[in-house]
mmCIF file of C-alpha atoms and ligand atoms in Angstrom:
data_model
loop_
_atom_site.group_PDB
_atom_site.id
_atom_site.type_symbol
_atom_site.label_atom_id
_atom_site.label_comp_id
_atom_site.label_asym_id
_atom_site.label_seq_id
_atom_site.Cartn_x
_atom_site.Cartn_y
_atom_site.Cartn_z
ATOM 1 C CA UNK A 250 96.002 78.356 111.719
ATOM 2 C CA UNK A 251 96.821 81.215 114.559
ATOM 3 C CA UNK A 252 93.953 83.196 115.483
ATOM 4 C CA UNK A 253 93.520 86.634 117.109
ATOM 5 C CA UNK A 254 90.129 88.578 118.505
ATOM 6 C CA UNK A 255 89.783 91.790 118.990
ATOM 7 C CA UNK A 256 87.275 94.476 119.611
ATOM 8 C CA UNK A 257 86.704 98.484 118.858
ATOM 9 C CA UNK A 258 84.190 100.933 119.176
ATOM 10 C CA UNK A 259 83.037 103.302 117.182
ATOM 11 C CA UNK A 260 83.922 106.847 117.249
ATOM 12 C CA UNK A 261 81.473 109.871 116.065
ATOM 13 C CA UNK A 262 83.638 113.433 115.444
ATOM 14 C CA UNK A 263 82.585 116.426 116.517
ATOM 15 C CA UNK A 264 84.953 118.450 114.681
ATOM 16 C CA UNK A 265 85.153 116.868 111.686
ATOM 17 C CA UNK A 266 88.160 114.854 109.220
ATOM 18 C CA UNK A 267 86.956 115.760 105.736
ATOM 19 C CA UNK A 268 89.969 115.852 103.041
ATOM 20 C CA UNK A 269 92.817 114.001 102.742
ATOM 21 C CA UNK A 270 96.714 115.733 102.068
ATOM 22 C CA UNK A 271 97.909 111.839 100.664
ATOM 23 C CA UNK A 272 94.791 109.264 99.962
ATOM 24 C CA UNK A 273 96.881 106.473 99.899
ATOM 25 C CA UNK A 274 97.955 106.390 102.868
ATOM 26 C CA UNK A 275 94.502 108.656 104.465
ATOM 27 C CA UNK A 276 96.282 111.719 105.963
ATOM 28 C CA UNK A 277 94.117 113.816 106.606
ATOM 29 C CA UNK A 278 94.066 117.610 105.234
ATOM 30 C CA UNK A 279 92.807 118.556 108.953
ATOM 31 C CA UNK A 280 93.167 117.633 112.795
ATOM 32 C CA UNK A 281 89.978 116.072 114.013
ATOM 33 C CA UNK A 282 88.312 115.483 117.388
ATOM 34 C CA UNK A 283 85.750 112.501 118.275
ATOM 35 C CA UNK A 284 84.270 110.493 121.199
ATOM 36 C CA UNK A 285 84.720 106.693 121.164
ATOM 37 C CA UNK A 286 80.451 104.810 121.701
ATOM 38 C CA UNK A 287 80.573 102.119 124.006
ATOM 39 C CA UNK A 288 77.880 100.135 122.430
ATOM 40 C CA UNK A 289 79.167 100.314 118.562
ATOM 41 C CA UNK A 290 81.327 97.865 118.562
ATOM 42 C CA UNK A 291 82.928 95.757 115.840
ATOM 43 C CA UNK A 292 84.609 92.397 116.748
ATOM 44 C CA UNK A 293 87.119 91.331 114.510
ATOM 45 C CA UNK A 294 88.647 87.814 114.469
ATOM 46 C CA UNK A 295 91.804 88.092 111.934
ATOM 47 C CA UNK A 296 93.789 84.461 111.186
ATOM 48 C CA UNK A 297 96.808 83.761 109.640
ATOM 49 C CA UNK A 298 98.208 80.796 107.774
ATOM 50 C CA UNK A 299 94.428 79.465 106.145
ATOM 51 C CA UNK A 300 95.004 78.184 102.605
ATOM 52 C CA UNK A 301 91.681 78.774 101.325
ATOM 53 C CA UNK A 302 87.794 80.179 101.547
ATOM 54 C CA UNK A 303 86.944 83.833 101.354
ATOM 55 C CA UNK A 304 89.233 86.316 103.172
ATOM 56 C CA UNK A 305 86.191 88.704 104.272
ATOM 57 C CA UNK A 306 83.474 87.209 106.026
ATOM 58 C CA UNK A 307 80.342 89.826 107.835
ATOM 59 C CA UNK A 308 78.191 88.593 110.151
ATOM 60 C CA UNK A 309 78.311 84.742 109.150
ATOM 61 C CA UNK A 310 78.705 85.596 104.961
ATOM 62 C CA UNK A 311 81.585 86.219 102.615
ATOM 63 C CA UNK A 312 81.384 89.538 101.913
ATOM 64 C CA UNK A 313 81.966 90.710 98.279
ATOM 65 C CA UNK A 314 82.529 93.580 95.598
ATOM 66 C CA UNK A 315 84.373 96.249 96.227
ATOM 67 C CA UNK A 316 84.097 96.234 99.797
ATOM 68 C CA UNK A 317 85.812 92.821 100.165
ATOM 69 C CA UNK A 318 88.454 93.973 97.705
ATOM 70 C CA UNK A 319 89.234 96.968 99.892
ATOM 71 C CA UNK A 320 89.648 94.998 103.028
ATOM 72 C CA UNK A 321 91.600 92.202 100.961
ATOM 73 C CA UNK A 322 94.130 95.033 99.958
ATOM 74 C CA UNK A 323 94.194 96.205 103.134
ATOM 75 C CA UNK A 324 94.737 92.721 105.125
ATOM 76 C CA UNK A 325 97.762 92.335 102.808
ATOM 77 C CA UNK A 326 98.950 95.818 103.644
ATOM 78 C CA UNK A 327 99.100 95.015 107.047
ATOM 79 C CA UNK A 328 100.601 91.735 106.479
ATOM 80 C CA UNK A 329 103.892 93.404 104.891
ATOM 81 C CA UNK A 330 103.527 96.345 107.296
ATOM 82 C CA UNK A 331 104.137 93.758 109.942
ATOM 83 C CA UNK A 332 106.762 91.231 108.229
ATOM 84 C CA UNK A 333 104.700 88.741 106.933
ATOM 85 C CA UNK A 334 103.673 87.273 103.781
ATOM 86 C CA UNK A 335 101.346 84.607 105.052
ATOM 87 C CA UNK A 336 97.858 85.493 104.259
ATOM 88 C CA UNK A 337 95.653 87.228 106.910
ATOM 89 C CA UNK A 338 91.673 86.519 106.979
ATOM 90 C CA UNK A 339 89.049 88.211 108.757
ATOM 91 C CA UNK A 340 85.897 87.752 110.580
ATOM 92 C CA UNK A 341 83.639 90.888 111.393
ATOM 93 C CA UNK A 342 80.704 90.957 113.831
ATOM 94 C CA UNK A 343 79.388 94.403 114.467
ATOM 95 C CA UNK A 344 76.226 95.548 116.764
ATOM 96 C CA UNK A 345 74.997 98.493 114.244
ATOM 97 C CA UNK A 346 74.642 98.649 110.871
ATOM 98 C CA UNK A 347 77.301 98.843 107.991
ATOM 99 C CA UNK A 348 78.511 101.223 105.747
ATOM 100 C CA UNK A 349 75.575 103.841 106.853
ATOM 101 C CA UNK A 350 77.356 106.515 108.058
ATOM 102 C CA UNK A 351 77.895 105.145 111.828
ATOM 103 C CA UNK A 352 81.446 105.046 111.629
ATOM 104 C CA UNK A 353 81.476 101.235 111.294
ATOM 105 C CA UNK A 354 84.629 101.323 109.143
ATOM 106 C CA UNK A 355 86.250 102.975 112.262
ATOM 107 C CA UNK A 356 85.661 100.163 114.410
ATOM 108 C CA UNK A 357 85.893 97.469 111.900
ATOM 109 C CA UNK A 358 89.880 98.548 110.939
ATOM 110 C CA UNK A 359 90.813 99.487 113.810
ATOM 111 C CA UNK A 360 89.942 96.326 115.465
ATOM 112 C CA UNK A 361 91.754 94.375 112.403
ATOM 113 C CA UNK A 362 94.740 96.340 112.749
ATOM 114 C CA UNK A 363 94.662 95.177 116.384
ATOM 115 C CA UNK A 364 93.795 91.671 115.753
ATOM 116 C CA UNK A 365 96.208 91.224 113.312
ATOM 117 C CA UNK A 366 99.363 92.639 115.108
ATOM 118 C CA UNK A 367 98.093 90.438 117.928
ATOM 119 C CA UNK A 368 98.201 87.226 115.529
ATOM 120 C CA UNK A 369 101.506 87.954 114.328
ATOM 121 C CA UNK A 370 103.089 88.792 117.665
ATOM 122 C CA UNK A 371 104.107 91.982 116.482
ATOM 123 C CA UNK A 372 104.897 94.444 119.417
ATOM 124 C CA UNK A 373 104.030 97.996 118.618
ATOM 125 C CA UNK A 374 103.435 101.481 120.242
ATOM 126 C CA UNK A 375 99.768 102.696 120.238
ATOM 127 C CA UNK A 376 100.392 105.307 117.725
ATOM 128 C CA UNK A 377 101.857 103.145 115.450
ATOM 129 C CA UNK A 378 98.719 100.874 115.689
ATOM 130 C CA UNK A 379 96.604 104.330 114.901
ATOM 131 C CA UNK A 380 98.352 104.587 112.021
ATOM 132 C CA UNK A 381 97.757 101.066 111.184
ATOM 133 C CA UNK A 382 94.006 101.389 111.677
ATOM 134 C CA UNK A 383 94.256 104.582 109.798
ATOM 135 C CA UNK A 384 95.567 103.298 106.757
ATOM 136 C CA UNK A 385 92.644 101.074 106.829
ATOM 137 C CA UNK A 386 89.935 104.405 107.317
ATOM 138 C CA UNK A 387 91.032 107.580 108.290
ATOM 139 C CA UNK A 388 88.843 107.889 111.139
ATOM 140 C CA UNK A 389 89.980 103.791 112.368
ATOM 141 C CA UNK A 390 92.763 106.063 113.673
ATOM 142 C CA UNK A 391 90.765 107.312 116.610
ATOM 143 C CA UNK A 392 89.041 103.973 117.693
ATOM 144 C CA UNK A 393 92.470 103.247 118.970
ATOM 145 C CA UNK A 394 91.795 105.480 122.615
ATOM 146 C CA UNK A 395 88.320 105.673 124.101
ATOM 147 C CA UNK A 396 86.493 108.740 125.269
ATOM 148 C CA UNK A 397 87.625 112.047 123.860
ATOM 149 C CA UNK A 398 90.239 111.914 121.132
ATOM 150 C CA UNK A 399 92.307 113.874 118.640
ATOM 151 C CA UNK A 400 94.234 112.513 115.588
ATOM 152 C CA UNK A 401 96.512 115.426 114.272
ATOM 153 C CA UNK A 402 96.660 116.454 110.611
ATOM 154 C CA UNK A 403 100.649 115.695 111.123
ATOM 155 C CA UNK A 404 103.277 117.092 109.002
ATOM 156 C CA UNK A 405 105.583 113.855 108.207
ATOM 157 C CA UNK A 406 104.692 112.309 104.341
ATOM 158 C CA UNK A 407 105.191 108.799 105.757
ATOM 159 C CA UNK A 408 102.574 109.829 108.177
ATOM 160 C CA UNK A 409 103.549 108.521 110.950
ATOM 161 C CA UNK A 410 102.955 111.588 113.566
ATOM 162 C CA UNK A 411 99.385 111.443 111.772
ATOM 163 C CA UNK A 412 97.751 109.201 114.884
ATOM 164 C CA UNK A 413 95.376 110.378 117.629
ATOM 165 C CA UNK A 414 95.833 110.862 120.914
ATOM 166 C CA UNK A 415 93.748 110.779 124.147
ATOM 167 C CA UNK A 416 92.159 114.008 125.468
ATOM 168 C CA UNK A 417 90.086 112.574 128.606
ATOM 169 C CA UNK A 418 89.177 108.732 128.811
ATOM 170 C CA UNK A 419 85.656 107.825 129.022
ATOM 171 C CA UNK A 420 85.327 108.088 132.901
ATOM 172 C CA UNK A 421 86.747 111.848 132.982
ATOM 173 C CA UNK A 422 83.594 113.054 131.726
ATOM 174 C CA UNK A 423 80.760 111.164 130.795
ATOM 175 C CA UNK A 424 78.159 112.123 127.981
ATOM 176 C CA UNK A 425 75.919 110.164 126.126
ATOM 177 C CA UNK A 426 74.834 110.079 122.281
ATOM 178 C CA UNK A 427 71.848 109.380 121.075
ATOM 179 C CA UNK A 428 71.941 108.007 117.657
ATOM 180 C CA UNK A 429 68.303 108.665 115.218
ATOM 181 C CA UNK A 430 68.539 106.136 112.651
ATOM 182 C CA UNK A 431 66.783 107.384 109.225
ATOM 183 C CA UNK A 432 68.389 104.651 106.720
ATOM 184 C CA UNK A 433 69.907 101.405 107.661
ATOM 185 C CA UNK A 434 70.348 101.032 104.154
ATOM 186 C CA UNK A 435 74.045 102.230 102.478
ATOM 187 C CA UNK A 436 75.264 105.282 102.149
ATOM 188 C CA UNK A 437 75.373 106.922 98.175
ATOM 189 C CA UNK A 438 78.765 108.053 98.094
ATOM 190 C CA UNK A 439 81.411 106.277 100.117
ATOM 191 C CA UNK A 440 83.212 109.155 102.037
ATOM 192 C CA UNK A 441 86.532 108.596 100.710
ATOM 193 C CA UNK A 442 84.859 109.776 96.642
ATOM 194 C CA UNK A 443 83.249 112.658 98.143
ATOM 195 C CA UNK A 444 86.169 113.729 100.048
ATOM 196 C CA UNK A 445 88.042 113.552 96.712
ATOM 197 C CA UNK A 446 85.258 115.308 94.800
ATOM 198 C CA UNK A 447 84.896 118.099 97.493
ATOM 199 C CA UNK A 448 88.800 118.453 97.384
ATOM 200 C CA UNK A 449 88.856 118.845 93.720
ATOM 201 C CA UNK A 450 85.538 121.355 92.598
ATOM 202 C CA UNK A 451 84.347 122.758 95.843
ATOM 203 C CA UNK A 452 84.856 126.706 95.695
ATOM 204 C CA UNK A 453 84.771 126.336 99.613
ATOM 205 C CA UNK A 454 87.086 123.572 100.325
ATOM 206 C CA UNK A 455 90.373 126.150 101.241
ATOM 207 C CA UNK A 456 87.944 128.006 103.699
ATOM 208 C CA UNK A 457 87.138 124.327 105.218
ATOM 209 C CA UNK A 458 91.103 123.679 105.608
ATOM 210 C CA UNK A 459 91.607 127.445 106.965
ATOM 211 C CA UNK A 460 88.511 127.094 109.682
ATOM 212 C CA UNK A 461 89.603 123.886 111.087
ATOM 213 C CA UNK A 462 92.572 125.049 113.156
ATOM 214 C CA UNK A 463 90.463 127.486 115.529
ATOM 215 C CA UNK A 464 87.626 124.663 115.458
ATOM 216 C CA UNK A 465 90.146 122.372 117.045
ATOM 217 C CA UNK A 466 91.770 125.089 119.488
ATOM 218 C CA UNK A 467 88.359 125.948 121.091
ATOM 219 C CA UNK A 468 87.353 122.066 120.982
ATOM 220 C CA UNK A 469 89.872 121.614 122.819
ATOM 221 C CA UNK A 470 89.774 124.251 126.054
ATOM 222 C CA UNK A 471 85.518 123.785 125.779
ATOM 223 C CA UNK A 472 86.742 119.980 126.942
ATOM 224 C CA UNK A 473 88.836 120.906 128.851
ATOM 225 C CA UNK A 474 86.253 123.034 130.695
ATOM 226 C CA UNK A 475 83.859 120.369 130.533
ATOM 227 C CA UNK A 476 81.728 122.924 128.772
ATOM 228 C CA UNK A 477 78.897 120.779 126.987
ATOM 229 C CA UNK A 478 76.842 124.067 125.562
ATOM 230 C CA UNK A 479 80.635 125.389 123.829
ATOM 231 C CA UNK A 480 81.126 121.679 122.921
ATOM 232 C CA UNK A 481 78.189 121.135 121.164
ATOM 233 C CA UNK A 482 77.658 124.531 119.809
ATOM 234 C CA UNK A 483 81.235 124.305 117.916
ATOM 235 C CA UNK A 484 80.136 120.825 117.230
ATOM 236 C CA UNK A 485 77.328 121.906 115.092
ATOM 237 C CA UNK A 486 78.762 124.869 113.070
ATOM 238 C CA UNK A 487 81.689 122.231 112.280
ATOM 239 C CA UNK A 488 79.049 119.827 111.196
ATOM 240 C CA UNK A 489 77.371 121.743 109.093
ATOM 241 C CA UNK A 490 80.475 123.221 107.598
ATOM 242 C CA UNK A 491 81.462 120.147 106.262
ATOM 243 C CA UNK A 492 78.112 119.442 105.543
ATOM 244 C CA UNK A 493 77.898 123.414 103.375
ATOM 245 C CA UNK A 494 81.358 122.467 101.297
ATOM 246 C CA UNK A 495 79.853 119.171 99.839
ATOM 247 C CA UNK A 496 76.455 120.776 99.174
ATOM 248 C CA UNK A 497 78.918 122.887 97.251
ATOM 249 C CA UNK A 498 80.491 120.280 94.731
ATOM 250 C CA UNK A 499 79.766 120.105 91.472
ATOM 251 C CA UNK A 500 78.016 118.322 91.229
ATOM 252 C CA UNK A 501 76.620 118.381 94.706
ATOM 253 C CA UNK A 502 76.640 115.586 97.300
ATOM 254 C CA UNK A 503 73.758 116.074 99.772
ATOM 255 C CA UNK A 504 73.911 113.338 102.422
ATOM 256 C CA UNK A 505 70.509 114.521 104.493
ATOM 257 C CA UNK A 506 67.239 113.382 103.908
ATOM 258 C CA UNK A 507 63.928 115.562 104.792
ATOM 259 C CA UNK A 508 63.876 113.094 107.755
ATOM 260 C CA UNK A 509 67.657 114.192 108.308
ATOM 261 C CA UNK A 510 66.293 118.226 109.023
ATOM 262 C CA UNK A 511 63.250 117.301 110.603
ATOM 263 C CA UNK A 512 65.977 115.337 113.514
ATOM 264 C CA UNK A 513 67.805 118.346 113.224
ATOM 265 C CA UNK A 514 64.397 120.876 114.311
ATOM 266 C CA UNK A 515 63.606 118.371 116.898
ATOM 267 C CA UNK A 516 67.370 118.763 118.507
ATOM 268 C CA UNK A 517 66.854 122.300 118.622
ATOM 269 C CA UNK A 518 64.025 121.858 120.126
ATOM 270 C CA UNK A 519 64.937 119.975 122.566
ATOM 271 C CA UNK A 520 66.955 122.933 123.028
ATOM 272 C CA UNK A 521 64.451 125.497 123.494
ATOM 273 C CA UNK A 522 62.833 123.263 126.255
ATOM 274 C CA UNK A 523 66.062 123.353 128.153
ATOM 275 C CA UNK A 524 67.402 120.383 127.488
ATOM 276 C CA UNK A 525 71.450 120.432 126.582
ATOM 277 C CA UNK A 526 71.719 118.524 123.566
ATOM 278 C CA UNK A 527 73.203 119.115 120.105
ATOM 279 C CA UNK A 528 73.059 117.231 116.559
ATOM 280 C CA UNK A 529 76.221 116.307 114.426
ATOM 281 C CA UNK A 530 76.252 114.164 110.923
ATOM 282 C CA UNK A 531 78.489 111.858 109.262
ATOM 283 C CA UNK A 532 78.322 110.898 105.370
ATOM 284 C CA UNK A 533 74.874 109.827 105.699
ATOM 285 C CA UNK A 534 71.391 110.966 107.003
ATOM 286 C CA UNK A 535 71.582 109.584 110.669
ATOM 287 C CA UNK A 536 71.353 112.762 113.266
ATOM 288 C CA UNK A 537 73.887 112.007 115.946
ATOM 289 C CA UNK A 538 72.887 114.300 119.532
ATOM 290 C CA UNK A 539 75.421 114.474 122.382
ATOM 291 C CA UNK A 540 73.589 115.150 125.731
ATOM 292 C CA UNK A 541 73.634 114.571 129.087
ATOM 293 C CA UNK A 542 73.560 110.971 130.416
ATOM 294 C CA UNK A 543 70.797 111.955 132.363
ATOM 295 C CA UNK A 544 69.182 113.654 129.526
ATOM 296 C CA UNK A 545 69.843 110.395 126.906
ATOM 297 C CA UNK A 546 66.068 108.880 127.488
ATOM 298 C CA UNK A 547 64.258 111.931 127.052
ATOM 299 C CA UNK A 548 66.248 113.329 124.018
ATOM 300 C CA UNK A 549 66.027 109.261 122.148
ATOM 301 C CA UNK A 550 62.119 109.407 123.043
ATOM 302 C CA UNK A 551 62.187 112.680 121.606
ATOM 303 C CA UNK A 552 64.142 111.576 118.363
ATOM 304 C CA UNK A 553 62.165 108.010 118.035
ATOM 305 C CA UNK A 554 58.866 110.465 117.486
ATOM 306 C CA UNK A 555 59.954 112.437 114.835
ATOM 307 C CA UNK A 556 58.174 111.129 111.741
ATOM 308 C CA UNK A 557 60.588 108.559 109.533
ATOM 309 C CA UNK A 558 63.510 108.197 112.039
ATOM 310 C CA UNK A 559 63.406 103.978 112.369
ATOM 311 C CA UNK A 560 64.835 103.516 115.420
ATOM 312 C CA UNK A 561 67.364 105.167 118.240
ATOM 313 C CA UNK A 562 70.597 104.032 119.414
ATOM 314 C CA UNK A 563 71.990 105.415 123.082
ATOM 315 C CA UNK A 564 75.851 105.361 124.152
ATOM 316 C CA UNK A 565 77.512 106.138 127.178
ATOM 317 C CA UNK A 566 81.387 106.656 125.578
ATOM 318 C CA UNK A 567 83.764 103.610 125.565
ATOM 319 C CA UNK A 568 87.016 102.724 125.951
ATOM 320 C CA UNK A 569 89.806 102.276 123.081
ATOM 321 C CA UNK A 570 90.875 98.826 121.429
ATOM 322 C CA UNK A 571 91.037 95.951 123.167
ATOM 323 C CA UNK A 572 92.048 91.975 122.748
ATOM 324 C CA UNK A 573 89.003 89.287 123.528
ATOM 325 C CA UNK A 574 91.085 86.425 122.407
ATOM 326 C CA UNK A 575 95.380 86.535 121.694
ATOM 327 C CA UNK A 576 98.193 88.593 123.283
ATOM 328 C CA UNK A 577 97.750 92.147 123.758
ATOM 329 C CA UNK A 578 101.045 93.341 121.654
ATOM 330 C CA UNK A 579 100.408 96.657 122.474
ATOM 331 C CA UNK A 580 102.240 99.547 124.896
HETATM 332 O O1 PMV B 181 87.177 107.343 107.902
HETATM 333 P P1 PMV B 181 86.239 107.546 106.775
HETATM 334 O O2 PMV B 181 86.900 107.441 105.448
HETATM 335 O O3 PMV B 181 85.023 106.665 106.880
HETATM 336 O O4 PMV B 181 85.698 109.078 106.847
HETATM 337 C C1 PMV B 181 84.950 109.572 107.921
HETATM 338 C C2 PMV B 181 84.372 110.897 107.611
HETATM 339 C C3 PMV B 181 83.379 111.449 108.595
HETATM 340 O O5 PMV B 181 82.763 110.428 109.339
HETATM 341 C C4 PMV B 181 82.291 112.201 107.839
HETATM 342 C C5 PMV B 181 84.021 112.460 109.560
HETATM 343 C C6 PMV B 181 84.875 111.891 110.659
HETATM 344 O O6 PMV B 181 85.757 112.618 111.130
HETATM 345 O O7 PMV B 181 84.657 110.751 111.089
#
């Protein structure tokens, strides 16, 4: 048996990837733009060639359901995407929780998709290992680069101009993000149903698709700037766009909990006390705030005191993909 291990962080998006334009492959309906978390990280350890025992094992247990079906699916995907019809098994170790809206399917495929082209000595291009991790979920595609990162909406069907690229590595400008934990537990509604369900009875969905170009445009020259009050300002409003079109479904999906808008009063806040730091969301009720580095203790002592937030999480941003263990077979 041939082993491989590699490791990815998470990535949180400030402008946001909600929709898909093909959802078997996950391209997306819209560009997005994220920072990669140094201290999310998901180790995977894929092998190749073992004749038996489960295929999907999470910290030390088989995992099972429909989320070991998915990644079983998935690890065979890869397998013929890469010329091989041996069967690939993986290993996952993460540092945060699963499946709770902190982008741990991000790091989980993309570090697969990495792990597994290392195993099988295939050679390939960064963007074509985005698009591997993407095929896996969407978002896996920006784990690939760390720091500040765009994957385009891309025109192509097979989708392979759908990958991200780096904006600024995580040196270029540092910022921290201060996660406020409200439920470890799992989310409701995995993200790929409600994207479908938005997509489909929404009455706002085409004004989602039509806002996200200038979104992206001014995300892009605020970073450029190194403008944290435009960043996180643009942030927001694109946060709780995506938020406002799902809160629109019928029926509706509403991700926050009363502990979810308390975080968010407490950000703004913050705010108000002159302290530069602004709240996003993901498919669950965690309140993510980008700040300062120097501001990261004071805004997490602020968040661990608002009633029903469980704990904090603090990241300085990371770097992209790497291998622990195997061949790097990556340019
Ligand atoms: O990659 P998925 O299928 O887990 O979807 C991620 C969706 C959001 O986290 C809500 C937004 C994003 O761009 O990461």
């Amino acid at each position: 048996m041939r082993e491989a291990l590699a490791r990815a962080c998470a990535n949180v998006a400030l402008v946001k990837y909600w929709g898909k334009r093909d959802e078997l492959r996950n391209l997306p309906a819209v560009g997005s733009i994220s920072v990669t978390l140094a201290d999310l990280v998901a180790d995977a350890r894929v092998s190749v060639g073992g004749r038996d025992g489960p295929r999907f094992i999470g910290h030390g247990r088989a995992v099972e359901g429909r989320a070991a079906r998915r990644m079983e699916e998935y690890l065979d995907w890869l397998g013929r995407e890469l010329g091989t019809a041996e069967r690939l098994s993986v290993e996952v170790d993460t540092t945060f929780p699963v499946g709770a809206g902190l982008a741990s399917s991000a790091a989980i495929h993309c570090a697969v998709a990495a792990a597994a082209a290392s195993v099988l000595e295939v050679a390939v291009e960064r963007g074509r290992l985005s698009a591997l991790a993407r095929v896996g979920s969407g978002s896996a595609a920006r784990s690939v680069y760390g720091g500040w990162v765009e994957w385009h909406h891309g025109e192509r069907a097979d989708g392979s101009d759908s990958i991200a690229t780096p904006i600024l590595d995580e040196d270029a400008w540092p910022v921290s993000m201060v996660v406020a934990i409200v439920d470890e537990g799992p989310k409701d509604v995995p993200s790929r149903d409600a994207m479908r369900h938005v997509a489909e009875t929404s009455p706002l969905y085409a004004a989602w698709i039509a806002s996200q170009p200038p979104d992206l445009a001014a995300m892009r020259d605020a970073i450029a700037a190194r403008d944290l009050e435009a960043v996180g300002t643009i942030a927001e409003e694109n946060c709780l766009r995506m938020h406002a079109i799902t809160f629109a479904a019928r029926p509706p999906i509403v991700y926050w909990s009363p502990v979810t808008l308390a975080a968010m009063e407490a950000v703004r806040g913050l705010r108000r006390a002159g302290c530069t730091a602004y709240f996003t969301i993901d498919a669950g009720p965690q309140v993510k705030v980008l700040c300062r580095p120097g501001d990261a203790q004071r805004v997490a002592k602020t968040m661990s005191e608002v009633p029903g937030v469980v704990r904090t999480l603090s990241s300085s941003l990371g770097p992209g993909v790497r291998l622990l263990e195997g061949a790097t077979p990556w340019t």
